[in-house]
């Protein structure tokens, strides 16, 4: 099976007077895995349910390849979907759950059995087939849900927070498995998640949503290196980027009576200065004082008060200054981020 | 002794009530059914053993009454459960506000006193100057005499369906929305979703409503009494419980035979038990009941 290109044009969804999704244009390449990332209520699940055909868009168009589908019933769209709750039918065995989409297509029982066994083998749940969903583990339920979504060989695979009900350990493992399977099959996939590490690890490209609007659509490393605005800067990366609000003067960023020297290319007037904790050092020239130093294992995370603001600095393991000690903040200038007063990125 | 004190104290009030209001009447009925007690022999009833049951078997109308009872229970039950399901599915698939209104309308007859409700039916279904339909169509046929069974089943069903409707609606509401989404994405039409997802998940409420209504229909006769009084003609719509009522409490001849009536009631108790056990078997009751979450030791 081969994936198909998915295009959203001017897609919007209103629930009464509540705007769940403002206007969305998005182009997902054939065979690509895209993650919709954002906090709850940002419109990512609404968008997914519109692609599935469960919600009718208020405006806009959805294309699968050249076929316009937004008016089609879910069964005519050829999508597979994994739900956060897995939504396995509790009265059916795992076998019958996976077979469900095939039996609706009036496929011969022998062929149904062959395909169910094949996908169950691929996902390692062949031994659970005659049990009911309530009798297998969460991880097995998740695989059964994935098997049910994939067994009909859909053109588009939709995953709604598929890993959020799993234990942390299984989650990392399942994350890799889903990605490997998706690449093997080549099905175009859209993953909804609020977990940035999931999005960055699994997706070819990530669409970051906030308050019903697309903030940025880019590959994971670009999201990280060049966040399009302060929301993405804050949301992607852990510990989050340091963002200081102040005023730009030629060659410096002014925060109350502190002057932080900045490289060229910065905006003028009010704006934001951003740098990541791993790009910050305690060997610079901005005076500050340590408030907390937390051990993260490989590194220590030092919180520093400079003027009215707090910044976080990742330092090597050996160095753990006591709270109250003075320190001088610095940062790697080649990794600095400038944002204007409205929060939009300025410069490269 | 002491360790049983608490359970005994807790169980005592309910046990007393059950003995006084459930067990005692059954035992009394069984006892009466073995005597010839009637208005005449009231002071000095004689033990007749199985005599009353023998009388029942010899009654030339008993076959007809059994058939009537079966017809009444089966038809009304089918209507009640089927209509209850249809109403529950319809009212939960439209907007909730309309669904609530629809259900409220169907509940109206239930809050009417049965006598008033039956009077309304007569006002609808009787012949020309008395009935609404007859007057409008100028027809001189009374639906109650022309199609007594249809009228009885409908009159019962329009009240009875609302019971299943309420139970099924809350059961449908309890099904997670994701299951409906999943079955749509899996390729099911609305009808396929109902047949393959909703109905199997409603197995327990359907069993409960079916069993409960079977038992209440077996013993209910008030609508038949008021609508047709067992007629028209000879025993056309007389069911077991109506016959028992008439033998025991309301014979034309003034010969009120409590003993014979009690025998009929006793038979009904046995039928009720047999039917209940059969339902439990058919619906595999044990598998439906969840393990208790509280451990008692």
Coordinates of C-alpha atoms in Angstrom, one line a residue:
Chain A
X1 CA 0.0 0.0 0.0
X2 CA 1.2 3.5 -0.8
X3 CA 0.4 6.7 1.1
X4 CA -1.5 9.6 -0.4
X5 CA -1.0 13.3 -0.3
X6 CA -3.4 15.1 2.1
X7 CA -4.1 18.8 1.7
X8 CA -6.2 21.1 3.9
X9 CA -7.3 24.4 2.4
X10 CA -8.8 27.1 4.5
X11 CA -10.1 24.5 6.9
X12 CA -12.1 26.0 9.9
X13 CA -14.4 24.7 12.6
X14 CA -16.7 26.6 14.9
X15 CA -18.8 25.1 17.6
X16 CA -21.6 27.7 18.0
X17 CA -19.6 30.8 18.9
X18 CA -16.5 29.0 19.9
X19 CA -13.8 28.9 17.3
X20 CA -12.0 25.6 17.6
X21 CA -9.9 26.1 14.4
X22 CA -9.5 29.4 12.8
X23 CA -8.2 28.8 9.2
X24 CA -5.8 26.1 8.4
X25 CA -3.7 25.4 5.3
X26 CA -1.6 22.4 5.4
X27 CA 0.0 20.1 2.9
X28 CA 1.1 16.6 4.0
X29 CA 3.2 14.7 1.5
X30 CA 2.5 11.1 0.5
X31 CA 3.9 8.6 2.9
X32 CA 4.9 11.3 5.4
X33 CA 4.3 11.2 9.1
X34 CA 3.1 14.6 10.5
X35 CA 2.5 15.4 14.1
X36 CA 0.0 17.9 15.3
X37 CA 1.5 19.2 18.5
X38 CA -0.1 21.6 21.0
X39 CA -1.7 22.1 24.4
X40 CA -5.2 20.8 25.0
X41 CA -7.9 23.0 23.3
X42 CA -5.5 24.1 20.6
X43 CA -7.6 22.6 17.7
X44 CA -5.3 19.6 16.9
X45 CA -7.9 16.9 17.7
X46 CA -10.7 18.9 16.0
X47 CA -8.6 19.0 12.8
X48 CA -7.9 15.2 13.0
X49 CA -11.6 14.5 13.5
X50 CA -12.4 16.6 10.4
X51 CA -9.9 14.6 8.4
X52 CA -11.5 11.4 9.6
X53 CA -14.9 12.7 8.7
X54 CA -16.4 12.7 12.2
X55 CA -16.7 16.4 12.3
X56 CA -18.0 18.5 9.4
X57 CA -15.8 21.5 8.7
X58 CA -17.5 24.9 9.0
X59 CA -15.4 26.1 6.0
X60 CA -12.6 24.8 3.9
X61 CA -11.6 21.8 1.8
X62 CA -9.9 18.5 2.4
X63 CA -8.1 16.7 -0.4
X64 CA -6.9 13.1 -0.4
X65 CA -4.7 13.1 -3.5
X66 CA -6.9 14.8 -6.1
X67 CA -10.1 13.6 -4.4
X68 CA -12.1 16.2 -2.4
X69 CA -13.4 14.4 0.7
X70 CA -14.7 16.9 3.3
X71 CA -18.3 16.0 2.4
X72 CA -17.8 12.3 2.5
X73 CA -18.9 9.9 5.3
X74 CA -15.9 8.4 7.2
X75 CA -16.5 5.0 5.6
X76 CA -15.9 6.4 2.1
X77 CA -12.6 8.1 3.0
X78 CA -10.4 5.1 3.4
X79 CA -8.8 6.2 6.7
X80 CA -7.7 4.1 9.6
X81 CA -7.8 5.7 13.1
X82 CA -6.3 4.9 16.5
X83 CA -8.2 6.6 19.4
X84 CA -6.7 7.8 22.6
X85 CA -9.1 5.4 24.4
X86 CA -8.4 2.8 21.8
X87 CA -12.2 2.4 21.3
X88 CA -12.0 -1.3 21.0
X89 CA -15.4 -3.0 20.9
X90 CA -15.7 -4.5 24.4
X91 CA -18.1 -7.3 23.4
X92 CA -15.8 -8.6 20.6
X93 CA -12.6 -10.6 20.8
X94 CA -9.3 -9.0 19.7
X95 CA -9.7 -11.1 16.5
X96 CA -13.2 -9.8 15.8
X97 CA -12.1 -6.2 16.6
X98 CA -9.4 -6.3 14.1
X99 CA -11.6 -8.1 11.6
X100 CA -14.4 -5.6 12.0
X101 CA -13.5 -3.2 9.2
X102 CA -12.9 -6.2 6.8
X103 CA -16.2 -7.9 7.6
X104 CA -18.0 -4.7 6.8
X105 CA -16.4 -4.8 3.3
X106 CA -17.9 -8.3 2.8
X107 CA -14.5 -9.9 2.4
X108 CA -14.5 -13.7 2.4
X109 CA -13.9 -15.2 5.9
X110 CA -10.8 -17.0 4.9
X111 CA -9.2 -13.9 3.6
X112 CA -10.3 -11.9 6.7
X113 CA -8.6 -14.5 8.9
X114 CA -5.5 -14.5 6.8
X115 CA -5.1 -10.7 7.0
X116 CA -6.0 -10.4 10.7
X117 CA -3.3 -13.0 11.5
X118 CA -0.8 -11.3 9.3
X119 CA -1.2 -7.9 11.0
X120 CA -1.5 -9.5 14.4
X121 CA 1.8 -11.3 13.8
X122 CA 3.4 -8.1 12.6
X123 CA 2.4 -6.3 15.9
X124 CA 3.1 -9.3 18.1
X125 CA -0.4 -9.8 19.4
X126 CA -1.2 -13.1 17.7
X127 CA -1.5 -14.9 21.1
X128 CA -4.2 -12.5 22.3
X129 CA -6.6 -12.9 19.4
X130 CA -9.3 -15.0 21.2
X131 CA -9.4 -12.7 24.2
X132 CA -11.6 -9.7 24.8
X133 CA -10.1 -6.2 25.2
X134 CA -10.7 -6.2 28.9
X135 CA -8.6 -9.3 29.3
X136 CA -5.4 -8.0 27.7
X137 CA -2.8 -5.3 28.8
X138 CA -2.9 -1.7 27.9
X139 CA 0.0 -2.2 25.5
X140 CA -1.8 -5.1 23.8
X141 CA -5.0 -3.0 23.5
X142 CA -3.0 -0.2 21.9
X143 CA -1.5 -2.7 19.3
X144 CA -4.9 -4.2 18.7
X145 CA -6.3 -0.7 18.0
X146 CA -3.4 -0.1 15.6
X147 CA -4.0 -3.4 13.9
X148 CA -7.6 -2.6 13.4
X149 CA -6.7 0.8 11.9
X150 CA -4.1 -0.8 9.5
X151 CA -5.8 -4.1 8.6
X152 CA -7.9 -2.5 5.8
X153 CA -4.7 -0.9 4.3
X154 CA -6.0 2.7 4.5
X155 CA -4.5 5.5 2.5
X156 CA -4.3 7.7 5.6
X157 CA -3.6 6.7 9.2
X158 CA -4.8 9.0 12.0
X159 CA -3.4 8.6 15.5
X160 CA -5.1 10.5 18.3
X161 CA -2.8 10.5 21.3
X162 CA -2.2 6.8 20.8
X163 CA 0.5 6.5 23.5
X164 CA -0.8 8.7 26.3
X165 CA -2.5 5.8 28.2
X166 CA 0.7 3.7 28.2
X167 CA 3.4 3.4 30.9
X168 CA 6.4 5.6 30.3
X169 CA 8.6 2.6 29.5
X170 CA 6.3 1.0 27.0
X171 CA 5.6 4.4 25.5
X172 CA 9.1 4.9 24.3
X173 CA 9.2 1.4 22.9
X174 CA 5.8 1.8 21.2
X175 CA 6.8 5.1 19.8
X176 CA 9.7 3.5 17.9
X177 CA 7.5 0.6 16.7
X178 CA 4.8 2.8 15.3
X179 CA 7.4 4.8 13.5
X180 CA 9.1 1.8 12.0
X181 CA 5.8 0.2 10.9
X182 CA 4.7 3.5 9.4
X183 CA 7.8 3.8 7.3
X184 CA 7.7 0.1 6.3
X185 CA 4.1 0.4 5.1
X186 CA 4.5 3.9 3.8
X187 CA 1.0 5.1 4.8
X188 CA 0.6 8.8 5.2
X189 CA 0.1 9.4 8.9
X190 CA -1.1 12.2 11.1
X191 CA -0.3 11.9 14.8
X192 CA -2.0 14.2 17.4
X193 CA -0.1 14.6 20.6
X194 CA 0.5 17.1 23.4
X195 CA 3.9 15.5 24.1
X196 CA 6.7 17.3 22.3
X197 CA 9.2 14.4 22.7
X198 CA 6.7 12.1 21.0
X199 CA 6.2 14.6 18.1
X200 CA 9.8 15.3 17.6
X201 CA 10.8 11.6 17.8
X202 CA 8.2 10.2 15.5
X203 CA 7.3 12.8 12.9
X204 CA 8.9 13.9 9.6
X205 CA 7.3 17.3 10.2
X206 CA 5.5 18.8 13.1
X207 CA 2.6 21.3 13.0
X208 CA 2.5 23.3 16.2
X209 CA -1.0 24.5 17.2
X210 CA -2.2 27.1 19.7
X211 CA -5.6 28.6 20.3
X212 CA -7.0 27.2 17.1
X213 CA -4.2 28.5 14.9
X214 CA -1.2 26.8 13.2
X215 CA 2.0 28.4 14.7
X216 CA 4.6 26.6 12.7
X217 CA 4.9 23.6 10.4
X218 CA 8.5 22.4 10.0
X219 CA 10.8 19.4 10.6
X220 CA 11.7 18.8 14.2
X221 CA 15.2 20.2 14.1
X222 CA 14.0 23.4 12.4
X223 CA 11.3 23.8 15.1
X224 CA 14.0 23.6 17.6
X225 CA 16.6 25.8 15.9
X226 CA 14.4 28.4 14.3
X227 CA 11.1 28.7 16.3
X228 CA 8.7 31.0 14.3
X229 CA 7.4 32.8 17.4
X230 CA 7.6 32.9 21.2
X231 CA 4.9 30.3 21.6
X232 CA 6.8 27.6 19.6
X233 CA 10.1 28.7 21.3
X234 CA 8.5 28.2 24.7
X235 CA 6.6 25.0 23.8
X236 CA 9.3 23.0 22.0
X237 CA 12.4 22.0 23.9
X238 CA 13.0 21.0 27.5
X239 CA 13.9 22.7 29.7
X240 CA 12.1 25.5 27.8
X241 CA 13.9 28.4 26.1
X242 CA 14.7 31.5 28.2
X243 CA 12.6 34.3 26.9
X244 CA 13.2 37.8 28.2
X245 CA 10.9 40.7 27.5
X246 CA 12.6 44.1 27.1
X247 CA 13.8 46.8 24.7
X248 CA 16.3 46.6 21.9
X249 CA 18.9 49.4 21.5
X250 CA 21.7 49.3 19.0
X251 CA 24.0 46.4 20.0
X252 CA 22.2 45.6 23.3
X253 CA 19.0 44.2 24.8
X254 CA 17.9 46.4 27.8
X255 CA 16.1 44.8 30.7
X256 CA 15.4 47.4 33.4
X257 CA 19.0 48.7 34.2
X258 CA 20.7 45.6 32.7
X259 CA 22.3 45.7 29.3
X260 CA 22.8 42.4 27.6
X261 CA 25.1 42.7 24.5
X262 CA 23.5 41.1 21.4
X263 CA 24.9 40.3 18.0
X264 CA 23.7 42.2 14.9
X265 CA 20.4 41.4 13.2
X266 CA 18.2 42.3 16.2
X267 CA 15.0 44.2 15.9
X268 CA 14.5 47.7 17.3
X269 CA 12.2 48.8 20.1
X270 CA 10.4 46.5 22.4
X271 CA 10.8 42.7 21.8
X272 CA 11.9 39.4 23.2
X273 CA 15.4 37.9 23.6
X274 CA 15.6 34.1 23.6
X275 CA 18.3 31.6 24.2
X276 CA 18.1 27.9 25.3
X277 CA 19.4 26.7 28.7
X278 CA 22.0 24.6 26.9
X279 CA 23.3 27.6 25.0
X280 CA 23.6 29.7 28.2
X281 CA 26.7 29.7 30.4
X282 CA 27.7 30.9 33.8
X283 CA 30.9 32.5 32.4
X284 CA 29.5 35.6 30.7
X285 CA 29.3 39.2 31.8
X286 CA 25.7 39.8 32.9
X287 CA 25.6 39.8 36.7
X288 CA 23.1 37.6 38.5
X289 CA 22.6 35.4 41.5
X290 CA 21.9 31.6 41.7
X291 CA 18.5 30.8 43.2
X292 CA 18.2 27.0 42.6
X293 CA 20.5 24.3 41.3
X294 CA 18.8 21.0 40.3
X295 CA 20.6 17.8 39.4
X296 CA 19.1 16.3 36.2
X297 CA 21.6 13.4 36.1
X298 CA 23.9 14.1 33.2
X299 CA 23.7 17.9 33.8
X300 CA 22.7 20.4 36.4
X301 CA 20.0 23.0 35.8
X302 CA 20.8 26.3 37.5
X303 CA 18.2 29.0 37.9
X304 CA 19.7 32.4 37.9
X305 CA 18.1 35.7 38.8
X306 CA 19.2 38.6 36.6
X307 CA 17.5 41.9 37.2
X308 CA 13.7 41.3 37.2
X309 CA 13.9 38.0 35.3
X310 CA 14.8 34.4 36.0
X311 CA 16.8 32.3 33.4
X312 CA 17.8 28.6 33.4
X313 CA 21.2 27.5 32.5
X314 CA 22.3 23.9 31.9
X315 CA 25.8 23.3 33.2
X316 CA 28.1 20.2 33.2
X317 CA 27.6 17.7 36.0
X318 CA 30.6 18.7 38.1
X319 CA 29.3 22.2 38.6
X320 CA 26.5 22.9 41.1
X321 CA 26.7 26.4 42.6
X322 CA 25.0 26.9 45.9
X323 CA 21.9 29.1 46.0
X324 CA 22.8 32.7 46.7
X325 CA 26.2 32.6 45.0
X326 CA 26.8 35.3 42.4
X327 CA 27.2 34.2 38.8
X328 CA 27.7 35.9 35.5
X329 CA 25.3 34.9 32.7
X330 CA 26.5 34.5 29.2
X331 CA 25.1 32.8 26.1
X332 CA 26.4 31.5 22.7
X333 CA 25.7 34.3 20.4
X334 CA 25.4 32.2 17.3
X335 CA 22.3 30.5 18.9
X336 CA 20.4 33.6 19.9
X337 CA 16.7 34.1 19.0
X338 CA 15.2 37.5 18.4
X339 CA 11.4 38.2 18.5
X340 CA 9.6 41.4 17.9
X341 CA 7.0 42.9 20.3
X342 CA 4.2 40.7 18.9
X343 CA 6.3 37.6 19.5
X344 CA 7.3 36.9 15.8
X345 CA 10.8 35.7 15.0
X346 CA 13.2 38.3 13.5
X347 CA 16.2 37.4 11.4
X348 CA 17.6 34.0 10.5
Chain B
X1 CA -22.8 -15.6 68.5
X2 CA -21.5 -12.1 68.7
X3 CA -19.9 -12.2 65.2
X4 CA -23.4 -12.8 63.7
X5 CA -25.0 -10.0 65.6
X6 CA -24.3 -7.2 63.1
X7 CA -25.4 -9.1 60.0
X8 CA -28.6 -10.3 61.7
X9 CA -29.4 -6.8 62.9
X10 CA -28.8 -5.4 59.4
X11 CA -30.8 -8.1 57.6
X12 CA -33.7 -8.2 60.0
X13 CA -35.8 -5.2 58.8
X14 CA -35.7 -6.3 55.2
X15 CA -36.3 -9.9 56.1
X16 CA -39.4 -8.9 58.0
X17 CA -40.8 -6.9 55.1
X18 CA -40.1 -9.7 52.6
X19 CA -41.8 -12.3 54.9
X20 CA -44.8 -10.1 55.5
X21 CA -45.4 -8.8 52.0
X22 CA -43.9 -11.4 49.7
X23 CA -43.6 -14.8 51.4
X24 CA -46.8 -14.7 53.4
X25 CA -49.1 -13.9 50.5
X26 CA -47.5 -16.7 48.4
X27 CA -47.9 -19.2 51.2
X28 CA -51.4 -18.0 51.8
X29 CA -52.3 -18.3 48.1
X30 CA -50.8 -21.8 48.0
X31 CA -52.8 -22.8 51.1
X32 CA -56.1 -21.3 49.8
X33 CA -55.6 -23.0 46.4
X34 CA -55.8 -26.4 48.2
X35 CA -59.2 -25.5 49.8
X36 CA -62.7 -24.9 48.5
X37 CA -62.9 -21.5 50.2
X38 CA -65.6 -19.3 48.6
X39 CA -68.3 -16.9 49.7
X40 CA -70.4 -19.8 50.7
X41 CA -67.8 -21.9 52.5
X42 CA -66.1 -18.9 54.0
X43 CA -66.7 -19.9 57.6
X44 CA -65.7 -23.5 57.1
X45 CA -63.5 -24.2 54.1
X46 CA -62.8 -27.8 53.3
X47 CA -59.4 -29.2 52.3
X48 CA -59.7 -30.4 48.7
X49 CA -56.1 -31.2 47.8
X50 CA -55.4 -30.8 44.1
X51 CA -59.2 -30.5 43.4
X52 CA -59.0 -26.9 42.3
X53 CA -56.2 -27.7 39.9
X54 CA -58.2 -30.6 38.5
X55 CA -61.2 -28.3 38.0
X56 CA -58.9 -25.9 36.0
X57 CA -57.7 -28.7 33.8
X58 CA -61.3 -29.8 33.1
X59 CA -62.4 -26.2 32.2
X60 CA -63.2 -26.2 28.5
X61 CA -62.0 -22.6 28.1
X62 CA -58.7 -23.0 29.8
X63 CA -56.8 -23.7 26.5
X64 CA -58.2 -20.5 25.0
X65 CA -57.2 -18.6 28.1
X66 CA -53.7 -19.9 27.9
X67 CA -53.4 -19.0 24.2
X68 CA -54.8 -15.5 24.9
X69 CA -52.3 -15.0 27.7
X70 CA -49.4 -16.1 25.5
X71 CA -50.6 -13.9 22.7
X72 CA -51.1 -10.9 25.0
X73 CA -47.7 -11.3 26.6
X74 CA -45.7 -12.0 23.5
X75 CA -47.2 -9.3 21.3
X76 CA -47.2 -6.6 23.9
X77 CA -43.6 -7.5 24.9
X78 CA -42.4 -7.4 21.3
X79 CA -44.1 -4.0 20.9
X80 CA -42.7 -2.7 24.2
X81 CA -39.1 -3.8 23.8
X82 CA -39.0 -3.1 20.1
X83 CA -40.6 0.3 20.3
X84 CA -38.6 1.1 23.4
X85 CA -35.4 0.4 21.4
X86 CA -36.5 2.4 18.4
X87 CA -37.5 5.4 20.6
X88 CA -34.2 5.2 22.5
X89 CA -32.1 5.0 19.3
X90 CA -34.1 7.8 17.6
X91 CA -34.2 10.1 20.6
X92 CA -30.5 9.7 21.3
X93 CA -29.4 10.2 17.7
X94 CA -31.1 13.6 17.3
X95 CA -30.1 16.8 19.1
X96 CA -30.4 16.2 22.9
X97 CA -33.1 18.9 23.3
X98 CA -35.3 17.2 20.7
X99 CA -34.6 13.8 22.2
X100 CA -35.6 15.0 25.7
X101 CA -38.9 16.4 24.3
X102 CA -39.6 13.2 22.4
X103 CA -39.1 11.1 25.5
X104 CA -41.2 13.5 27.6
X105 CA -44.1 13.1 25.2
X106 CA -43.9 9.3 25.4
X107 CA -43.9 9.5 29.2
X108 CA -47.2 11.4 29.3
X109 CA -49.6 8.3 29.3
X110 CA -47.6 6.8 32.1
X111 CA -48.5 9.6 34.5
X112 CA -52.3 9.3 33.6
X113 CA -54.4 7.1 35.9
X114 CA -55.2 3.9 33.9
X115 CA -58.9 4.5 34.0
X116 CA -58.6 7.9 32.5
X117 CA -56.1 6.6 29.9
X118 CA -58.5 3.8 28.9
X119 CA -61.4 6.3 28.7
X120 CA -59.3 8.3 26.2
X121 CA -58.8 5.2 24.2
X122 CA -62.5 4.6 24.2
X123 CA -63.1 8.2 23.2
X124 CA -60.8 7.5 20.2
X125 CA -61.7 4.0 19.1
X126 CA -65.4 3.5 19.6
X127 CA -68.1 3.7 17.0
X128 CA -69.7 6.9 15.6
X129 CA -71.3 9.1 18.2
X130 CA -68.9 8.0 21.0
X131 CA -65.5 7.7 19.3
X132 CA -63.4 10.4 17.6
X133 CA -62.2 8.3 14.7
X134 CA -65.6 6.8 14.2
X135 CA -67.2 10.3 14.2
X136 CA -64.7 11.7 11.7
X137 CA -65.0 8.8 9.3
X138 CA -68.7 8.3 10.0
X139 CA -68.0 4.6 10.7
X140 CA -70.2 2.6 12.9
X141 CA -67.6 0.0 13.8
X142 CA -65.9 0.2 17.2
X143 CA -62.2 -0.7 16.9
X144 CA -62.4 -2.2 20.3
X145 CA -64.8 -4.9 19.2
X146 CA -63.5 -5.1 15.6
X147 CA -59.8 -5.4 16.5
X148 CA -59.7 -6.0 20.3
X149 CA -56.1 -7.4 20.3
X150 CA -54.7 -4.5 18.3
X151 CA -56.3 -2.0 20.7
X152 CA -55.1 -3.9 23.8
X153 CA -51.5 -4.3 22.6
X154 CA -51.3 -0.6 21.5
X155 CA -52.9 0.7 24.7
X156 CA -50.5 -1.4 26.8
X157 CA -47.6 -0.7 24.5
X158 CA -47.9 3.0 24.3
X159 CA -47.5 3.1 28.1
X160 CA -45.1 0.2 28.3
X161 CA -42.6 1.2 25.7
X162 CA -41.5 4.2 27.7
X163 CA -40.0 2.0 30.3
X164 CA -37.6 0.3 27.9
X165 CA -37.1 3.7 26.2
X166 CA -35.7 5.2 29.5
X167 CA -33.5 2.2 30.3
X168 CA -32.1 1.9 26.8
X169 CA -31.5 5.6 26.4
X170 CA -29.4 5.7 29.5
X171 CA -27.5 2.6 28.4
X172 CA -26.9 4.1 24.9
X173 CA -25.7 7.3 26.6
X174 CA -23.2 5.3 28.6
X175 CA -21.5 4.0 25.4
X176 CA -18.4 6.1 24.9
X177 CA -18.6 8.4 21.8
X178 CA -15.3 7.0 20.6
X179 CA -16.9 3.6 19.8
X180 CA -19.4 5.3 17.5
X181 CA -16.5 7.2 15.8
X182 CA -14.5 4.1 15.5
X183 CA -17.2 2.1 13.9
X184 CA -17.9 5.0 11.4
X185 CA -14.2 5.1 10.5
X186 CA -14.1 1.3 10.3
X187 CA -16.7 1.6 7.6
X188 CA -20.0 0.9 9.3
X189 CA -23.3 2.5 8.2
X190 CA -25.6 3.8 11.0
X191 CA -27.6 0.6 10.8
X192 CA -24.5 -1.6 10.9
X193 CA -23.3 0.4 14.0
X194 CA -26.6 -0.2 15.7
X195 CA -26.7 -3.9 14.9
X196 CA -23.0 -4.8 15.5
X197 CA -22.0 -2.4 18.2
X198 CA -25.0 -0.8 20.0
X199 CA -27.3 -3.8 20.3
X200 CA -24.6 -6.2 21.7
X201 CA -23.7 -3.6 24.3
X202 CA -27.4 -3.3 25.2
X203 CA -27.7 -7.0 26.0
X204 CA -28.0 -6.6 29.7
X205 CA -30.6 -3.8 29.7
X206 CA -32.6 -5.7 27.0
X207 CA -32.6 -8.8 29.1
X208 CA -33.7 -6.8 32.2
X209 CA -36.5 -5.0 30.4
X210 CA -37.7 -8.2 28.7
X211 CA -37.7 -10.2 31.9
X212 CA -39.2 -7.5 34.0
X213 CA -42.0 -6.7 31.5
X214 CA -42.8 -10.4 30.9
X215 CA -43.5 -10.8 34.6
X216 CA -45.6 -7.7 34.9
X217 CA -47.5 -8.5 31.7
X218 CA -48.3 -12.0 33.0
X219 CA -50.0 -10.5 36.0
X220 CA -51.4 -7.3 34.6
X221 CA -55.0 -7.2 33.3
X222 CA -56.3 -3.7 34.2
X223 CA -56.3 -2.4 30.7
X224 CA -58.1 -5.5 29.3
X225 CA -60.6 -5.3 32.1
X226 CA -61.4 -1.7 31.4
X227 CA -61.2 -1.9 27.6
X228 CA -63.0 -5.1 26.7
X229 CA -63.6 -6.8 30.0
X230 CA -62.3 -10.1 28.5
X231 CA -64.7 -9.8 25.5
X232 CA -66.1 -9.2 23.0
X233 CA -68.1 -12.4 23.1
X234 CA -67.0 -15.4 25.1
X235 CA -63.4 -15.1 26.5
X236 CA -62.1 -13.5 23.3
X237 CA -59.5 -11.4 25.2
X238 CA -59.6 -13.1 28.6
X239 CA -56.1 -13.7 29.9
X240 CA -55.0 -15.9 32.8
X241 CA -54.7 -13.1 35.4
X242 CA -58.1 -11.6 34.4
X243 CA -59.8 -15.0 34.7
X244 CA -58.2 -15.5 38.1
X245 CA -59.4 -12.1 39.2
X246 CA -63.0 -12.8 38.0
X247 CA -63.1 -16.3 39.6
X248 CA -61.8 -15.1 42.9
X249 CA -63.3 -11.7 43.2
X250 CA -65.9 -10.8 40.6
X251 CA -68.1 -13.6 39.4
X252 CA -71.5 -12.7 37.9
X253 CA -73.1 -15.5 39.8
X254 CA -72.0 -14.1 43.1
X255 CA -70.2 -17.4 43.7
X256 CA -66.8 -15.9 44.5
X257 CA -64.4 -18.8 44.5
X258 CA -61.3 -17.7 46.3
X259 CA -59.8 -21.2 46.3
X260 CA -60.1 -21.7 42.5
X261 CA -58.7 -18.2 41.9
X262 CA -55.8 -18.9 44.3
X263 CA -55.0 -22.0 42.3
X264 CA -54.8 -19.9 39.1
X265 CA -52.6 -17.4 40.8
X266 CA -50.3 -20.2 42.1
X267 CA -49.9 -21.5 38.5
X268 CA -48.9 -18.0 37.5
X269 CA -46.2 -17.9 40.2
X270 CA -44.8 -21.1 38.8
X271 CA -44.9 -19.8 35.2
X272 CA -43.2 -16.6 36.3
X273 CA -40.3 -18.6 38.0
X274 CA -39.9 -20.8 35.0
X275 CA -39.8 -17.9 32.6
X276 CA -37.3 -16.0 34.7
X277 CA -34.9 -19.0 34.9
X278 CA -35.3 -19.4 31.1
X279 CA -34.3 -15.7 30.5
X280 CA -31.3 -16.0 32.8
X281 CA -30.2 -19.0 30.7
X282 CA -30.8 -17.4 27.4
X283 CA -29.0 -14.2 28.1
X284 CA -26.2 -16.0 30.0
X285 CA -26.8 -13.9 33.1
X286 CA -23.7 -15.1 35.0
X287 CA -21.4 -13.7 32.3
X288 CA -23.2 -10.3 32.4
X289 CA -22.7 -9.7 36.1
X290 CA -19.4 -8.1 37.0
X291 CA -17.3 -9.5 39.9
X292 CA -18.1 -7.5 43.0
X293 CA -15.5 -4.8 43.7
X294 CA -16.0 -5.0 47.5
X295 CA -14.6 -8.0 49.3
X296 CA -16.7 -9.4 52.1
X297 CA -15.3 -11.9 54.6

